[in-house]
Short mmCIF file of C-alpha atoms in Angstrom, two decimals:
data_model
loop_
_atom_site.label_atom_id
_atom_site.label_comp_id
_atom_site.label_asym_id
_atom_site.label_seq_id
_atom_site.Cartn_x
_atom_site.Cartn_y
_atom_site.Cartn_z
CA MET A 1 129.67 179.14 110.88
CA PRO A 2 128.64 175.86 112.08
CA VAL A 3 128.02 172.98 108.88
CA THR A 4 124.35 171.63 109.41
CA ASP A 5 121.99 169.44 106.86
CA ALA A 6 119.06 169.94 105.17
CA VAL A 7 117.00 170.13 107.94
CA GLY A 8 119.15 172.62 110.05
CA THR A 9 120.93 170.02 112.44
CA PRO A 10 124.72 170.23 113.20
CA ALA A 11 126.29 167.78 110.86
CA SER A 12 128.85 166.75 114.02
CA GLY A 13 127.21 164.70 117.18
CA ARG A 14 128.50 168.02 119.09
CA GLY A 15 125.37 169.33 119.38
CA ARG A 16 123.02 166.49 120.23
CA GLY A 17 122.26 165.96 123.28
CA PRO A 18 121.25 162.63 125.75
CA GLU A 19 118.48 161.50 124.20
CA ALA A 20 119.41 161.89 120.62
CA ASP A 21 122.87 159.45 121.37
CA ASP A 22 120.34 157.22 122.98
CA ALA A 23 118.25 157.48 120.06
CA VAL A 24 121.52 156.59 117.89
CA GLU A 25 122.66 153.37 120.31
CA MET A 26 118.83 151.83 120.12
CA ALA A 27 118.91 152.23 116.35
CA SER A 28 122.31 150.41 116.38
CA GLY A 29 121.06 147.87 119.11
CA LEU A 30 118.03 146.92 116.89
CA ASP A 31 120.61 146.79 113.40
CA ALA A 32 122.79 144.65 115.58
CA LEU A 33 119.71 141.63 116.83
CA GLU A 34 118.37 141.61 113.26
CA SER A 35 121.90 141.37 111.11
CA GLN A 36 122.38 138.44 113.69
CA PRO A 37 119.84 135.80 111.95
CA ALA A 38 120.79 136.98 108.45
CA ALA A 39 124.64 135.76 109.33
CA GLU A 40 123.28 132.87 111.77
CA THR A 41 121.49 131.35 108.99
CA SER A 42 124.19 132.40 105.81
CA ARG A 43 126.59 130.58 108.84
CA ARG A 44 123.77 127.52 108.63
CA VAL A 45 123.62 127.61 104.81
CA LEU A 46 127.32 127.41 104.24
CA ALA A 47 127.97 124.57 106.68
CA LYS A 48 124.85 122.43 105.69
CA THR A 49 126.26 122.61 101.84
CA ALA A 50 130.26 122.87 101.94
CA PRO A 51 130.95 119.26 102.59
CA PRO A 52 128.64 117.85 100.28
CA LEU A 53 130.29 120.27 97.75
CA LEU A 54 133.96 119.76 99.13
CA ALA A 55 133.15 116.15 98.06
CA VAL A 56 132.20 116.83 94.57
CA VAL A 57 135.48 118.99 94.17
CA ALA A 58 137.29 115.96 95.19
CA VAL A 59 136.12 113.08 93.31
CA LEU A 60 136.08 115.24 90.32
CA ALA A 61 139.56 115.90 91.47
CA LEU A 62 140.10 112.58 91.88
CA TRP A 63 138.45 111.71 88.19
CA GLN A 64 140.78 114.54 86.47
CA LEU A 65 143.96 113.44 87.89
CA ALA A 66 143.06 109.42 86.44
CA HIS A 67 142.54 110.28 83.36
CA VAL A 68 145.72 112.77 83.15
CA LEU A 69 147.81 109.42 84.23
CA GLY A 70 146.02 107.57 82.17
CA TRP A 71 145.38 104.87 84.74
CA SER A 72 142.75 103.70 82.30
CA GLU A 73 142.70 104.04 78.41
CA ARG A 74 138.66 103.93 78.68
CA LEU A 75 138.14 106.98 80.95
CA PRO A 76 137.14 109.73 80.12
CA SER A 77 137.40 113.10 81.41
CA PRO A 78 134.78 114.78 83.43
CA ALA A 79 134.39 117.62 81.15
CA ALA A 80 133.68 114.79 78.78
CA VAL A 81 130.75 113.58 80.42
CA ALA A 82 129.38 116.89 80.61
CA GLY A 83 130.00 117.22 77.32
CA GLU A 84 127.23 114.50 76.97
CA LEU A 85 124.98 116.05 79.18
CA GLY A 86 125.14 119.50 76.96
CA ASP A 87 124.92 117.42 73.91
CA ALA A 88 122.03 115.27 75.43
CA LEU A 89 120.27 118.86 76.90
CA ALA A 90 120.92 120.35 73.27
CA ASP A 91 119.47 117.76 70.78
CA GLY A 92 116.37 117.69 73.96
CA THR A 93 116.69 114.25 74.75
CA LEU A 94 117.79 115.20 78.65
CA LEU A 95 115.36 116.67 80.20
CA PRO A 96 112.28 113.77 78.39
CA SER A 97 114.18 111.01 79.82
CA LEU A 98 114.66 112.18 83.13
CA GLY A 99 111.40 113.43 83.64
CA HIS A 100 109.81 110.08 82.22
CA SER A 101 112.01 108.18 84.75
CA VAL A 102 111.81 111.28 87.83
CA LEU A 103 107.69 110.52 86.88
CA ARG A 104 107.70 106.76 87.38
CA CYS A 105 109.35 106.43 89.92
CA LEU A 106 107.40 109.06 92.17
CA VAL A 107 103.83 107.03 91.21
CA GLY A 108 105.44 104.24 91.80
CA PHE A 109 106.94 105.24 95.05
CA ALA A 110 103.27 106.63 96.32
CA ALA A 111 101.64 103.53 95.27
CA SER A 112 105.25 101.87 97.49
CA ALA A 113 103.95 104.01 100.73
CA VAL A 114 100.18 103.53 100.30
CA LEU A 115 100.70 99.75 100.04
CA GLY A 116 103.60 99.45 101.91
CA VAL A 117 102.95 101.37 104.98
CA PRO A 118 99.20 99.52 105.78
CA LEU A 119 101.08 96.90 105.36
CA GLY A 120 103.62 97.35 107.90
CA VAL A 121 101.16 98.23 110.77
CA LEU A 122 98.87 95.43 109.90
CA LEU A 123 102.27 92.87 110.40
CA THR A 124 102.67 94.39 113.93
CA ARG A 125 98.56 94.04 114.89
CA ILE A 126 98.53 90.56 113.57
CA ALA A 127 100.55 88.04 114.60
CA ALA A 128 99.97 85.30 111.93
CA LEU A 129 100.26 87.64 109.35
CA ARG A 130 103.61 88.18 110.53
CA THR A 131 104.52 84.64 110.33
CA VAL A 132 103.62 84.10 107.06
CA LEU A 133 104.30 87.15 105.04
CA GLY A 134 107.35 88.40 107.19
CA PRO A 135 109.69 85.68 105.44
CA VAL A 136 108.62 86.11 102.42
CA LEU A 137 108.75 89.95 102.58
CA ALA A 138 112.00 89.42 103.67
CA ALA A 139 113.07 87.08 100.93
CA LEU A 140 111.73 90.17 98.55
CA GLN A 141 113.38 92.61 100.04
CA SER A 142 116.78 90.28 99.43
CA LEU A 143 116.01 89.17 96.02
CA PRO A 144 117.91 91.33 92.94
CA ALA A 145 115.74 93.98 91.00
CA ALA A 146 117.40 92.46 88.31
CA ALA A 147 115.93 88.72 88.92
CA LEU A 148 112.76 90.86 89.34
CA VAL A 149 112.15 92.00 85.58
CA PRO A 150 112.05 88.79 83.45
CA VAL A 151 108.66 88.00 85.96
CA ALA A 152 107.01 90.89 85.36
CA VAL A 153 108.07 91.39 81.42
CA ILE A 154 107.37 87.47 80.72
CA GLY A 155 103.38 88.09 83.48
CA LEU A 156 102.57 91.89 81.95
CA GLY A 157 104.72 91.71 78.93
CA PRO A 158 107.79 94.62 77.78
CA SER A 159 105.66 97.86 79.09
CA GLU A 160 105.37 100.58 81.15
CA GLY A 161 103.13 97.82 83.68
CA ALA A 162 106.12 95.84 83.77
CA VAL A 163 108.59 98.68 84.68
CA TYR A 164 105.83 99.30 87.92
CA ALA A 165 105.72 96.12 89.00
CA VAL A 166 109.29 96.04 89.31
CA VAL A 167 109.46 99.61 91.32
CA LEU A 168 106.37 97.45 93.57
CA LEU A 169 108.06 94.64 94.41
CA GLY A 170 111.12 96.11 94.90
CA ALA A 171 109.33 99.31 97.16
CA VAL A 172 106.77 98.10 98.90
CA PRO A 173 108.86 94.78 100.83
CA SER A 174 111.32 97.68 101.91
CA ILE A 175 108.36 99.76 103.03
CA ALA A 176 106.31 97.44 105.00
CA VAL A 177 109.59 95.41 107.20
CA GLY A 178 110.84 99.43 107.64
CA VAL A 179 107.24 100.45 109.34
CA ALA A 180 107.23 97.14 111.02
CA ALA A 181 110.40 97.72 112.64
CA GLY A 182 109.79 101.43 113.58
CA ILE A 183 106.16 100.12 115.29
CA ASP A 184 108.48 97.63 117.51
CA GLN A 185 110.53 100.53 118.95
CA VAL A 186 107.16 102.50 120.09
CA PRO A 187 107.51 102.18 124.41
CA PRO A 188 104.59 99.78 125.53
CA LEU A 189 103.32 101.92 127.72
CA LEU A 190 102.79 104.16 125.24
CA LEU A 191 100.15 102.98 123.50
CA ARG A 192 98.27 101.02 126.63
CA ALA A 193 97.90 104.48 127.45
CA GLY A 194 96.28 105.65 124.51
CA ARG A 195 93.72 102.52 124.60
CA SER A 196 92.84 103.64 127.87
CA MET A 197 91.94 107.18 126.37
CA GLY A 198 89.89 104.92 123.84
CA ALA A 199 92.29 104.95 120.63
CA ARG A 200 91.87 101.65 119.65
CA GLY A 201 91.85 100.08 116.43
CA PRO A 202 92.36 102.31 113.12
CA SER A 203 91.65 105.68 115.23
CA GLY A 204 95.03 104.44 117.54
CA ALA A 205 97.30 103.48 114.96
CA LEU A 206 96.75 106.95 113.36
CA HIS A 207 96.65 108.99 116.22
CA ILE A 208 99.26 106.83 118.77
CA LEU A 209 100.79 104.41 116.71
CA LEU A 210 102.21 106.05 113.42
CA PRO A 211 102.62 109.44 115.05
CA ALA A 212 105.14 107.66 117.83
CA ALA A 213 106.71 105.47 115.39
CA LEU A 214 107.14 108.10 113.20
CA PRO A 215 110.93 108.03 113.37
CA GLY A 216 111.00 104.98 111.62
CA LEU A 217 107.98 105.42 109.40
CA ILE A 218 110.49 108.00 107.48
CA ALA A 219 113.63 105.97 107.60
CA ALA A 220 111.63 103.24 105.71
CA LEU A 221 109.97 105.63 103.51
CA ARG A 222 113.87 106.74 102.42
CA GLN A 223 114.57 103.42 101.96
CA GLY A 224 112.06 102.42 100.23
CA TRP A 225 112.37 105.24 97.77
CA THR A 226 115.84 103.75 97.27
CA PHE A 227 114.50 100.83 96.63
CA GLY A 228 111.97 101.77 94.28
CA TRP A 229 114.62 104.36 91.97
CA ARG A 230 117.17 101.38 92.08
CA ALA A 231 114.63 98.93 90.63
CA LEU A 232 113.54 101.40 88.34
CA MET A 233 117.30 101.99 86.47
CA THR A 234 117.42 97.98 86.71
CA ALA A 235 113.98 97.85 84.90
CA GLU A 236 114.26 100.67 82.25
CA LEU A 237 117.97 99.49 81.28
CA ILE A 238 116.84 96.12 80.72
CA THR A 239 113.12 95.92 79.60
CA ALA A 240 113.27 94.84 76.15
CA THR A 241 111.12 97.78 74.41
CA PRO A 242 112.73 100.80 74.55
CA LEU A 243 111.12 103.40 77.31
CA PRO A 244 112.27 107.04 77.38
CA GLY A 245 114.32 107.22 80.47
CA ILE A 246 117.82 107.08 82.49
CA GLY A 247 117.44 103.84 82.10
CA ARG A 248 117.57 103.94 78.36
CA MET A 249 120.03 106.27 78.14
CA LEU A 250 122.39 104.01 79.91
CA ALA A 251 121.38 101.07 77.89
CA GLU A 252 122.10 103.59 74.63
CA GLY A 253 125.47 104.25 75.70
CA ASN A 254 126.40 100.86 76.51
CA GLU A 255 125.40 99.75 73.64
CA ALA A 256 127.83 102.18 71.18
CA ALA A 257 130.70 101.58 73.95
CA SER A 258 130.33 105.08 75.25
CA MET A 259 132.10 105.19 78.66
CA SER A 260 131.43 109.22 77.97
CA ALA A 261 127.41 108.81 77.65
CA VAL A 262 127.43 105.42 80.59
CA LEU A 263 129.18 107.77 83.15
CA ALA A 264 126.47 110.92 82.01
CA ALA A 265 123.38 108.36 82.71
CA VAL A 266 125.44 106.87 86.40
CA ALA A 267 126.27 111.30 86.82
CA LEU A 268 122.30 111.53 86.07
CA ILE A 269 121.42 108.83 88.32
CA LEU A 270 123.49 109.73 91.22
CA ALA A 271 122.29 113.44 91.17
CA VAL A 272 118.45 112.52 91.20
CA GLY A 273 118.93 110.48 94.39
CA VAL A 274 121.21 112.82 96.08
CA SER A 275 118.92 115.87 95.21
CA VAL A 276 115.60 113.43 96.90
CA GLU A 277 117.82 112.92 100.00
CA SER A 278 119.03 115.93 100.29
CA LEU A 279 116.13 117.95 99.83
CA LEU A 280 113.22 115.58 101.10
CA PHE A 281 114.43 113.10 103.26
CA SER A 282 116.98 114.60 105.31
CA PRO A 283 115.39 118.10 106.00
CA LEU A 284 112.32 116.31 107.28
CA GLU A 285 114.00 113.58 108.85
CA ARG A 286 116.24 116.82 110.82
CA ARG A 287 112.88 118.65 111.77
CA VAL A 288 111.16 115.33 113.03
CA LEU A 289 114.00 114.32 115.44
CA HIS A 290 114.72 118.69 116.46
CA ASN A 291 110.96 118.81 117.40
CA ARG A 292 111.57 115.36 120.04
CA GLY A 293 114.43 116.92 121.39
CA LEU A 294 116.55 114.01 119.87
CA THR A 295 118.52 116.37 117.71
CA GLY A 296 119.94 119.83 116.72
CA ARG A 297 119.10 121.72 114.13
#
């Protein structure tokens, strides 16, 4: 007596007809098609995450080796720095400091973008303005943030306003110069075509100029974020009035002559910078370039 399943069909495939075999093959094919995107996504994620993880592992391995071999008497181990971060998290100082610094930089970066992007557009539209402000912006861009802090503190006092002023002075020139450079690379034929279709003045800048210069605009914003983040850390580090933030953690570690605390603050600064680059600017740049057929995803 043949073995049957719950609905009375033969358990073996010998009793199936051609239609049943075709149905099974079709189902198998559909399963294979559904599994391919998942496998492709997994490979893509692995290809993007593996190099940074390997780099981090290599740095930690070299760091541990330098500690074990005693290359520097003051160099702590990675575990000691991780313990410093754990202690800061446990006593409630890590997250508020991180949050204050990130919030300050976000607000300062947003204000810098609002000021820097239109300024960069104006530099390309008004030759006299570029002649006058171009050298000034280039000089401010090359000026170290440490030189801006005393000016801001004397002018605004040791306050949040002085910190934001340093961020603006560090980021606005970089964004404006980068936007102007990106617009300079837009083909003139495209601008003439836009003007012939009635896109002039602010409308032409909004619908023709900025979309055409979008890759350069993203590069300018990325550079502005970098300059602003570095300027913020400098301002928090050397501002006379203690302000909660990563820069203050770095200053306190320096005052206590604790290399572990200093390196813990440096690790936080690097982590924020790398996170913003990896999660915001790099994906945005890849998408824009891919949509324009300039690179693969």
